[in-house]
Amino acid sequence: MSDARQTHRPDEHPEVGVARASFMNVPGAPVETRRQMLVKVAWMLLWMLYLAYPAGDLLSGNHSTAGNVFGWCCLAGFVAAYVLLVIFRSQAGMRPRACVAIVATMIGLATAASVVLGGAFLTLFIYASVCLAIIIPAQYALRALLALAVLTAAVGLGIGAGNDNITTFALSAFLSGVAMTGLQRLVATMKELREARAAVAHLAASEERLRLARDLHDLLGHSLSLITLKSELAGRFMDAGKDEAARAQVADIEQVARQSLIDVREAVTGFRRPTLPVELAAARTALAAAQVRLEAAPELVDRWPGLANEEAGALAWALREAVTNIVRHGEGATVCTVTADESWESGGERYAVLEIADNGRGPGKSQPGNGLSGLEERLALVGGRLETGPGERGKGFRLRASVPLRTVSAPSEPSTAG
């Protein structure tokens, strides 16, 4: 499977995920492109299939020509209002008054069509109830839906639709509206969760930057102060003609500077090294943007608490590379599974194994790209291995990274003389 060497920070979404998500809108996510809008309207129009009941009534020949024209005009206006409501609700700058006017128009059309053409058009009240639940605030939803159900029953009684039909349509309108109210709350909760997840990722990145800043301050503050002091002393010794003492101070300055450079490199290396918890959180965000569900046990991040930094970083790189491959090339993938295990070699060495698999179409005949080649080299540096290939039953793509399970031993306590 070909891939790319580009990576993403934990607080960033890959652009490819956004591009791929344009075909399938996430509930509660704003519509940003015309393609997303067309997809959303197409999904909403599927529910209009239930208008076959009033449309069949118009085609049955039970009405006059004027009645048929009036009925088709009501249906066309009702569908147009429905589509406009979907469009207005999907835009960032939604106009509440326009949405209220559209729903009021839909209720008016449903009432007029039912009164003029009969009980077949009571179906329109169910759609009107759903649309009312979309725009009405949650604290007023039940009362508004109950009022619309009463209106449905009153219109049914007025046209003599029969008790069974009246009960069916009024109850269906009320329950459909209540269900949509619950769905609206679920969508709002999902939106809040996505925002909270993004905020946590940003906070984690900010905290890591602050940690690096503190480490650099602690490392360089003392070293630079010492270099400044020794430079002053070297200058004084040179003025006093004490060349040997000045050379000793310059040698100390060189040693302190070299050690400071080593400390800074170690600090930056630790900052840039990925970790499984951070990469797992980033993977969840990236895969969600690409409409792929991540399945990983909660205890996976604590699977090997004592694993050395180099080995743990190599596994984190493997997770990042696998997720990047799925987001960019996992056509048809809907689920990504991440599992952790341990294996024993014939020589008695224990290995930590991280496996990432998806259920997409697989790599086909494409050759591994630079990203997987680089990952294989990275694993080889710590004595690990990389295995790639089709998933279970030949579907999807599987990446299996293994590193020696060499734990970091705790420092021994200094012995005290009695």
CSV table of C-alpha atoms in Angstrom, one decimal:
chain,number,residue,atom,x,y,z
A,1,MET,CA,0.0,0.0,0.0
A,2,SER,CA,1.5,3.3,-1.0
A,3,ASP,CA,1.6,6.1,1.6
A,4,ALA,CA,3.1,9.4,2.3
A,5,ARG,CA,5.7,10.6,4.7
A,6,GLN,CA,3.6,13.5,5.9
A,7,THR,CA,2.4,13.4,9.4
A,8,HIS,CA,0.1,15.4,11.6
A,9,ARG,CA,0.2,16.9,15.0
A,10,PRO,CA,-2.2,15.6,17.7
A,11,ASP,CA,-4.2,18.9,17.5
A,12,GLU,CA,-4.6,18.9,13.7
A,13,HIS,CA,-7.0,17.2,11.3
A,14,PRO,CA,-5.5,15.7,8.2
A,15,GLU,CA,-6.7,17.5,5.1
A,16,VAL,CA,-7.4,14.2,3.4
A,17,GLY,CA,-9.8,13.3,6.1
A,18,VAL,CA,-11.8,16.5,5.5
A,19,ALA,CA,-11.7,15.9,1.8
A,20,ARG,CA,-12.9,12.3,2.1
A,21,ALA,CA,-15.6,13.3,4.6
A,22,SER,CA,-17.1,15.6,2.0
A,23,PHE,CA,-19.0,12.6,0.6
A,24,MET,CA,-20.5,11.7,4.0
A,25,ASN,CA,-21.5,14.5,6.3
A,26,VAL,CA,-20.9,14.0,10.0
A,27,PRO,CA,-24.0,14.7,12.1
A,28,GLY,CA,-23.8,18.2,13.5
A,29,ALA,CA,-20.8,19.2,11.4
A,30,PRO,CA,-21.2,22.4,9.3
A,31,VAL,CA,-21.6,22.0,5.6
A,32,GLU,CA,-18.6,23.7,4.0
A,33,THR,CA,-18.8,22.7,0.3
A,34,ARG,CA,-21.4,22.5,-2.4
A,35,ARG,CA,-20.8,18.7,-2.7
A,36,GLN,CA,-21.6,18.3,1.0
A,37,MET,CA,-24.8,20.3,0.6
A,38,LEU,CA,-25.9,18.1,-2.4
A,39,VAL,CA,-25.2,14.9,-0.4
A,40,LYS,CA,-27.2,16.2,2.5
A,41,VAL,CA,-30.1,17.3,0.4
A,42,ALA,CA,-30.1,13.9,-1.4
A,43,TRP,CA,-30.3,12.1,1.9
A,44,MET,CA,-33.1,14.3,3.1
A,45,LEU,CA,-35.1,13.7,-0.1
A,46,LEU,CA,-35.1,10.0,0.6
A,47,TRP,CA,-37.7,10.6,3.3
A,48,MET,CA,-40.0,12.3,0.8
A,49,LEU,CA,-40.8,8.8,-0.6
A,50,TYR,CA,-43.6,8.7,2.0
A,51,LEU,CA,-45.3,11.4,0.0
A,52,ALA,CA,-46.3,8.6,-2.4
A,53,TYR,CA,-49.5,8.3,-0.4
A,54,PRO,CA,-50.9,11.8,-1.3
A,55,ALA,CA,-49.3,11.6,-4.8
A,56,GLY,CA,-51.2,8.3,-5.4
A,57,ASP,CA,-54.4,9.9,-4.2
A,58,LEU,CA,-53.9,12.6,-6.9
A,59,LEU,CA,-53.2,10.0,-9.5
A,60,SER,CA,-56.3,8.0,-8.6
A,61,GLY,CA,-58.6,10.3,-10.5
A,62,ASN,CA,-60.8,11.0,-7.5
A,63,HIS,CA,-60.4,14.8,-7.9
A,64,SER,CA,-61.2,17.4,-10.5
A,65,THR,CA,-58.7,19.0,-12.7
A,66,ALA,CA,-58.6,22.0,-10.5
A,67,GLY,CA,-58.2,19.8,-7.5
A,68,ASN,CA,-55.3,17.9,-9.1
A,69,VAL,CA,-53.5,21.1,-10.0
A,70,PHE,CA,-54.0,22.5,-6.5
A,71,GLY,CA,-52.7,19.3,-5.0
A,72,TRP,CA,-49.6,19.1,-7.1
A,73,CYS,CA,-48.9,22.7,-6.4
A,74,CYS,CA,-49.2,22.1,-2.7
A,75,LEU,CA,-46.9,19.0,-2.9
A,76,ALA,CA,-44.3,20.9,-5.0
A,77,GLY,CA,-44.4,23.9,-2.6
A,78,PHE,CA,-44.1,21.6,0.4
A,79,VAL,CA,-41.1,19.8,-1.0
A,80,ALA,CA,-39.4,23.1,-2.0
A,81,ALA,CA,-40.0,24.4,1.5
A,82,TYR,CA,-38.5,21.3,2.9
A,83,VAL,CA,-35.4,21.5,0.8
A,84,LEU,CA,-35.0,25.2,1.6
A,85,LEU,CA,-35.2,24.4,5.3
A,86,VAL,CA,-32.4,21.9,4.9
A,87,ILE,CA,-30.3,24.4,3.1
A,88,PHE,CA,-30.8,27.2,5.6
A,89,ARG,CA,-30.2,24.9,8.5
A,90,SER,CA,-26.9,23.7,7.0
A,91,GLN,CA,-25.5,27.2,6.5
A,92,ALA,CA,-23.2,28.7,9.1
A,93,GLY,CA,-25.2,32.0,9.3
A,94,MET,CA,-28.6,30.4,9.8
A,95,ARG,CA,-31.6,32.8,9.7
A,96,PRO,CA,-34.1,31.7,12.4
A,97,ARG,CA,-36.9,33.9,11.1
A,98,ALA,CA,-36.6,32.4,7.6
A,99,CYS,CA,-36.7,28.9,9.1
A,100,VAL,CA,-39.8,29.8,11.1
A,101,ALA,CA,-41.5,31.2,8.0
A,102,ILE,CA,-40.7,28.1,6.0
A,103,VAL,CA,-42.1,25.7,8.7
A,104,ALA,CA,-45.2,27.9,9.0
A,105,THR,CA,-45.7,27.7,5.2
A,106,MET,CA,-45.4,23.9,5.4
A,107,ILE,CA,-48.1,23.7,8.1
A,108,GLY,CA,-50.3,26.0,6.1
A,109,LEU,CA,-49.9,23.9,2.9
A,110,ALA,CA,-50.6,20.7,4.9
A,111,THR,CA,-53.8,22.2,6.3
A,112,ALA,CA,-55.0,23.6,3.0
A,113,ALA,CA,-54.3,20.4,1.1
A,114,SER,CA,-56.0,18.3,3.7
A,115,VAL,CA,-59.1,20.5,3.9
A,116,VAL,CA,-59.5,20.7,0.1
A,117,LEU,CA,-58.4,17.2,-1.0
A,118,GLY,CA,-59.0,14.9,1.9
A,119,GLY,CA,-57.3,12.8,4.5
A,120,ALA,CA,-54.5,11.5,2.3
A,121,PHE,CA,-52.8,14.8,2.7
A,122,LEU,CA,-52.7,14.5,6.5
A,123,THR,CA,-49.3,12.8,5.9
A,124,LEU,CA,-47.9,16.2,5.4
A,125,PHE,CA,-48.4,17.0,9.0
A,126,ILE,CA,-45.8,14.3,9.9
A,127,TYR,CA,-43.1,16.1,7.9
A,128,ALA,CA,-44.2,19.5,9.3
A,129,SER,CA,-43.9,18.1,12.8
A,130,VAL,CA,-40.3,16.8,12.1
A,131,CYS,CA,-39.3,20.2,10.7
A,132,LEU,CA,-40.9,22.0,13.6
A,133,ALA,CA,-38.8,19.9,16.0
A,134,ILE,CA,-35.7,20.9,14.1
A,135,ILE,CA,-36.2,24.7,14.5
A,136,ILE,CA,-38.0,24.9,17.9
A,137,PRO,CA,-35.9,25.4,21.1
A,138,ALA,CA,-35.7,22.3,23.2
A,139,GLN,CA,-37.6,23.8,26.2
A,140,TYR,CA,-40.7,24.5,23.9
A,141,ALA,CA,-40.5,21.4,21.7
A,142,LEU,CA,-43.0,19.2,23.5
A,143,ARG,CA,-45.7,21.9,23.7
A,144,ALA,CA,-45.2,22.9,20.1
A,145,LEU,CA,-45.4,19.3,18.9
A,146,LEU,CA,-48.5,18.7,21.0
A,147,ALA,CA,-50.1,21.7,19.6
A,148,LEU,CA,-49.4,20.5,16.0
A,149,ALA,CA,-50.7,17.0,16.9
A,150,VAL,CA,-54.0,18.7,18.1
A,151,LEU,CA,-54.1,20.7,14.9
A,152,THR,CA,-53.7,17.5,12.9
A,153,ALA,CA,-56.5,15.9,14.8
A,154,ALA,CA,-58.7,18.9,14.4
A,155,VAL,CA,-58.2,19.0,10.7
A,156,GLY,CA,-58.9,15.3,10.5
A,157,LEU,CA,-62.1,15.7,12.4
A,158,GLY,CA,-63.1,18.6,10.2
A,159,ILE,CA,-62.8,16.6,7.0
A,160,GLY,CA,-64.2,13.4,8.5
A,161,ALA,CA,-61.1,11.4,8.1
A,162,GLY,CA,-62.3,8.7,10.5
A,163,ASN,CA,-61.1,8.0,14.1
A,164,ASP,CA,-58.5,5.5,13.0
A,165,ASN,CA,-56.9,7.8,10.5
A,166,ILE,CA,-57.0,10.8,12.9
A,167,THR,CA,-55.4,8.8,15.7
A,168,THR,CA,-52.7,7.4,13.4
A,169,PHE,CA,-51.7,10.7,11.8
A,170,ALA,CA,-51.9,12.8,15.0
A,171,LEU,CA,-49.9,10.2,17.0
A,172,SER,CA,-47.4,9.7,14.2
A,173,ALA,CA,-46.8,13.5,13.9
A,174,PHE,CA,-46.3,13.8,17.6
A,175,LEU,CA,-44.0,10.9,18.0
A,176,SER,CA,-41.9,11.8,14.9
A,177,GLY,CA,-41.4,15.2,16.2
A,178,VAL,CA,-40.4,13.9,19.6
A,179,ALA,CA,-37.9,11.5,17.9
A,180,MET,CA,-36.4,14.3,15.9
A,181,THR,CA,-36.1,16.4,19.1
A,182,GLY,CA,-34.1,13.6,20.7
A,183,LEU,CA,-32.0,13.3,17.6
A,184,GLN,CA,-31.3,17.0,17.7
A,185,ARG,CA,-30.1,16.7,21.2
A,186,LEU,CA,-27.9,13.7,20.2
A,187,VAL,CA,-26.4,15.7,17.4
A,188,ALA,CA,-25.7,18.7,19.7
A,189,THR,CA,-24.0,16.3,22.2
A,190,MET,CA,-21.9,14.8,19.4
A,191,LYS,CA,-20.8,18.3,18.3
A,192,GLU,CA,-19.9,19.2,21.9
A,193,LEU,CA,-17.9,16.0,22.2
A,194,ARG,CA,-16.0,16.8,19.0
A,195,GLU,CA,-15.2,20.3,20.2
A,196,ALA,CA,-14.1,18.9,23.6
A,197,ARG,CA,-11.9,16.4,21.9
A,198,ALA,CA,-10.3,19.1,19.8
A,199,ALA,CA,-9.8,21.2,22.9
A,200,VAL,CA,-8.2,18.4,24.7
A,201,ALA,CA,-5.8,17.8,21.8
A,202,HIS,CA,-4.9,21.5,21.7
A,203,LEU,CA,-4.4,21.6,25.5
A,204,ALA,CA,-2.2,18.5,25.3
A,205,ALA,CA,0.0,20.1,22.6
A,206,SER,CA,0.2,23.4,24.6
A,207,GLU,CA,1.1,21.5,27.7
A,208,GLU,CA,3.9,19.7,25.8
A,209,ARG,CA,5.2,23.0,24.5
A,210,LEU,CA,5.2,24.4,28.0
A,211,ARG,CA,7.1,21.4,29.2
A,212,LEU,CA,9.7,21.9,26.5
A,213,ALA,CA,9.9,25.6,27.4
A,214,ARG,CA,10.4,24.7,31.1
A,215,ASP,CA,13.0,22.1,30.3
A,216,LEU,CA,15.0,24.5,28.0
A,217,HIS,CA,14.8,27.2,30.7
A,218,ASP,CA,16.1,24.8,33.3
A,219,LEU,CA,18.8,23.5,31.0
A,220,LEU,CA,20.1,26.7,29.6
A,221,GLY,CA,19.5,29.1,32.4
A,222,HIS,CA,22.2,27.6,34.7
A,223,SER,CA,24.5,26.8,31.8
A,224,LEU,CA,24.4,30.3,30.3
A,225,SER,CA,24.8,31.9,33.7
A,226,LEU,CA,27.9,29.8,34.3
A,227,ILE,CA,29.3,30.6,30.8
A,228,THR,CA,28.7,34.3,31.5
A,229,LEU,CA,30.5,34.1,34.9
A,230,LYS,CA,33.4,32.1,33.5
A,231,SER,CA,33.8,34.5,30.6
A,232,GLU,CA,34.1,37.4,33.0
A,233,LEU,CA,36.7,35.5,35.0
A,234,ALA,CA,38.6,34.7,31.9
A,235,GLY,CA,38.6,38.3,30.9
A,236,ARG,CA,39.9,39.4,34.3
A,237,PHE,CA,42.7,36.8,34.3
A,238,MET,CA,43.7,37.9,30.8
A,239,ASP,CA,43.9,41.5,32.0
A,240,ALA,CA,46.0,40.4,35.0
A,241,GLY,CA,48.3,38.4,32.7
A,242,LYS,CA,47.2,35.1,34.2
A,243,ASP,CA,47.1,33.2,30.9
A,244,GLU,CA,47.0,29.7,32.4
A,245,ALA,CA,44.0,30.5,34.6
A,246,ALA,CA,42.3,32.2,31.7
A,247,ARG,CA,42.8,29.1,29.5
A,248,ALA,CA,41.4,26.9,32.3
A,249,GLN,CA,38.2,29.1,32.3
A,250,VAL,CA,37.9,29.0,28.5
A,251,ALA,CA,38.2,25.2,28.7
A,252,ASP,CA,35.4,25.1,31.3
A,253,ILE,CA,33.3,27.3,29.1
A,254,GLU,CA,33.8,24.9,26.2
A,255,GLN,CA,32.9,21.9,28.3
A,256,VAL,CA,29.7,23.6,29.7
A,257,ALA,CA,28.7,24.7,26.2
A,258,ARG,CA,29.1,21.2,24.8
A,259,GLN,CA,27.2,19.7,27.6
A,260,SER,CA,24.4,22.3,27.1
A,261,LEU,CA,24.2,21.4,23.5
A,262,ILE,CA,23.9,17.7,24.4
A,263,ASP,CA,21.2,18.5,26.9
A,264,VAL,CA,19.2,20.6,24.5
A,265,ARG,CA,19.3,17.9,21.8
A,266,GLU,CA,18.1,15.3,24.3
A,267,ALA,CA,15.3,17.6,25.4
A,268,VAL,CA,14.2,18.3,21.8
A,269,THR,CA,14.4,14.6,20.9
A,270,GLY,CA,12.1,13.7,23.8
A,271,PHE,CA,9.7,16.4,22.8
A,272,ARG,CA,9.5,15.1,19.2
A,273,ARG,CA,9.2,11.5,20.2
A,274,PRO,CA,5.6,10.4,19.7
A,275,THR,CA,3.8,8.4,22.5
A,276,LEU,CA,1.0,5.9,22.2
A,277,PRO,CA,-1.6,7.8,24.2
A,278,VAL,CA,-1.1,11.0,22.1
A,279,GLU,CA,-1.0,9.1,18.8
A,280,LEU,CA,-4.1,7.1,19.8
A,281,ALA,CA,-6.0,10.3,20.5
A,282,ALA,CA,-4.8,11.8,17.2
A,283,ALA,CA,-5.8,8.6,15.4
A,284,ARG,CA,-9.3,8.7,16.8
A,285,THR,CA,-9.7,12.3,15.6
A,286,ALA,CA,-8.2,11.7,12.2
A,287,LEU,CA,-10.3,8.5,11.6
A,288,ALA,CA,-13.5,10.2,12.8
A,289,ALA,CA,-12.9,12.9,10.2
A,290,ALA,CA,-12.5,10.2,7.5
A,291,GLN,CA,-15.7,8.4,8.7
A,292,VAL,CA,-13.8,5.4,10.0
A,293,ARG,CA,-14.6,4.0,13.5
A,294,LEU,CA,-11.6,3.3,15.7
A,295,GLU,CA,-11.9,0.1,17.9
A,296,ALA,CA,-9.2,0.0,20.6
A,297,ALA,CA,-9.3,-1.3,24.1
A,298,PRO,CA,-9.1,1.5,26.7
A,299,GLU,CA,-6.2,-0.3,28.5
A,300,LEU,CA,-4.1,-0.3,25.3
A,301,VAL,CA,-2.3,2.9,26.2
A,302,ASP,CA,-1.1,1.3,29.5
A,303,ARG,CA,-0.3,-2.1,28.0
A,304,TRP,CA,3.5,-1.7,28.5
A,305,PRO,CA,4.1,0.9,31.1
A,306,GLY,CA,7.8,0.2,31.5
A,307,LEU,CA,8.7,0.0,27.8
A,308,ALA,CA,11.8,1.9,26.9
A,309,ASN,CA,11.3,5.3,25.2
A,310,GLU,CA,12.9,4.2,21.9
A,311,GLU,CA,10.8,1.1,21.6
A,312,ALA,CA,7.6,2.9,22.7
A,313,GLY,CA,8.3,5.7,20.2
A,314,ALA,CA,8.7,3.2,17.4
A,315,LEU,CA,5.3,1.7,18.2
A,316,ALA,CA,3.8,5.2,18.3
A,317,TRP,CA,5.3,5.9,14.8
A,318,ALA,CA,3.8,2.6,13.6
A,319,LEU,CA,0.3,3.7,14.8
A,320,ARG,CA,0.7,7.1,13.2
A,321,GLU,CA,1.9,5.7,9.8
A,322,ALA,CA,-0.9,3.0,9.8
A,323,VAL,CA,-3.6,5.6,10.4
A,324,THR,CA,-2.1,7.9,7.8
A,325,ASN,CA,-2.3,5.0,5.3
A,326,ILE,CA,-6.0,4.3,6.2
A,327,VAL,CA,-7.0,7.9,5.9
A,328,ARG,CA,-5.2,8.5,2.6
A,329,HIS,CA,-5.6,5.1,0.9
A,330,GLY,CA,-8.1,3.0,2.8
A,331,GLU,CA,-10.9,3.0,0.2
A,332,GLY,CA,-14.1,1.6,1.6
A,333,ALA,CA,-12.7,1.3,5.1
A,334,THR,CA,-15.3,1.9,7.9
A,335,VAL,CA,-13.5,0.3,10.9
A,336,CYS,CA,-9.9,0.4,12.1
A,337,THR,CA,-8.9,-2.1,14.8
A,338,VAL,CA,-5.9,-1.5,17.1
A,339,THR,CA,-4.8,-4.4,19.3
A,340,ALA,CA,-1.8,-5.0,21.5
A,341,ASP,CA,-0.2,-8.3,22.3
A,342,GLU,CA,3.1,-10.0,23.3
A,343,SER,CA,5.0,-12.8,21.6
A,344,TRP,CA,7.9,-15.0,22.6
A,345,GLU,CA,10.8,-15.8,20.2
A,346,SER,CA,12.5,-19.2,20.1
A,347,GLY,CA,15.5,-17.6,21.8
A,348,GLY,CA,13.4,-16.6,24.8
A,349,GLU,CA,13.2,-12.9,23.9
A,350,ARG,CA,9.8,-11.2,24.5
A,351,TYR,CA,8.3,-8.8,22.0
A,352,ALA,CA,5.6,-6.1,22.3
A,353,VAL,CA,3.3,-6.3,19.2
A,354,LEU,CA,1.0,-3.6,18.0
A,355,GLU,CA,-1.4,-4.5,15.2
A,356,ILE,CA,-3.5,-2.1,13.1
A,357,ALA,CA,-6.0,-3.4,10.6
A,358,ASP,CA,-8.9,-1.9,8.6
A,359,ASN,CA,-11.8,-3.5,6.6
A,360,GLY,CA,-11.2,-1.6,3.3
A,361,ARG,CA,-10.4,-2.9,-0.1
A,362,GLY,CA,-6.8,-3.5,0.7
A,363,PRO,CA,-3.6,-2.4,-1.1
A,364,GLY,CA,-4.1,-4.4,-4.2
A,365,LYS,CA,-0.9,-4.7,-6.3
A,366,SER,CA,0.6,-1.4,-5.1
A,367,GLN,CA,4.1,-1.5,-3.7
A,368,PRO,CA,5.0,-0.1,-0.2
A,369,GLY,CA,5.8,3.6,-0.2
A,370,ASN,CA,8.4,5.6,1.5
A,371,GLY,CA,6.5,5.9,4.7
A,372,LEU,CA,6.4,2.2,5.3
A,373,SER,CA,10.0,1.8,4.2
A,374,GLY,CA,11.0,4.6,6.7
A,375,LEU,CA,9.0,2.9,9.4
A,376,GLU,CA,10.7,-0.4,8.8
A,377,GLU,CA,14.1,1.2,9.2
A,378,ARG,CA,12.9,3.0,12.4
A,379,LEU,CA,11.8,-0.3,13.9
A,380,ALA,CA,15.0,-2.0,12.8
A,381,LEU,CA,17.0,0.5,14.8
A,382,VAL,CA,15.5,-0.8,18.0
A,383,GLY,CA,15.6,-4.4,17.0
A,384,GLY,CA,12.0,-4.6,15.9
A,385,ARG,CA,10.2,-5.9,12.8
A,386,LEU,CA,7.4,-4.7,10.5
A,387,GLU,CA,4.9,-7.0,8.8
A,388,THR,CA,2.3,-5.8,6.3
A,389,GLY,CA,-0.3,-7.5,4.2
A,390,PRO,CA,-4.0,-8.2,3.8
A,391,GLY,CA,-6.2,-8.4,6.8
A,392,GLU,CA,-8.5,-11.2,7.8
A,393,ARG,CA,-10.1,-13.1,5.0
A,394,GLY,CA,-8.0,-11.1,2.5
A,395,LYS,CA,-9.9,-7.9,3.2
A,396,GLY,CA,-8.3,-4.5,4.2
A,397,PHE,CA,-4.8,-3.9,5.2
A,398,ARG,CA,-2.9,-5.1,8.3
A,399,LEU,CA,0.2,-3.5,9.8
A,400,ARG,CA,2.0,-5.4,12.6
A,401,ALA,CA,4.9,-3.8,14.4
A,402,SER,CA,7.0,-5.7,16.9
A,403,VAL,CA,9.7,-4.3,19.3
A,404,PRO,CA,11.8,-6.1,22.0
A,405,LEU,CA,10.1,-5.7,25.3
A,406,ARG,CA,13.1,-4.3,27.2
A,407,THR,CA,11.8,-2.5,30.2
A,408,VAL,CA,13.6,0.4,31.8
A,409,SER,CA,14.9,-0.7,35.2
A,410,ALA,CA,14.3,1.7,38.2
A,411,PRO,CA,17.4,3.3,39.6
A,412,SER,CA,18.8,1.6,42.6
A,413,GLU,CA,18.7,3.3,46.0
A,414,PRO,CA,22.1,4.5,47.2
A,415,SER,CA,23.2,2.4,50.2
A,416,THR,CA,23.9,4.2,53.4
A,417,ALA,CA,26.8,3.3,55.6
A,418,GLY,CA,25.9,2.5,59.1
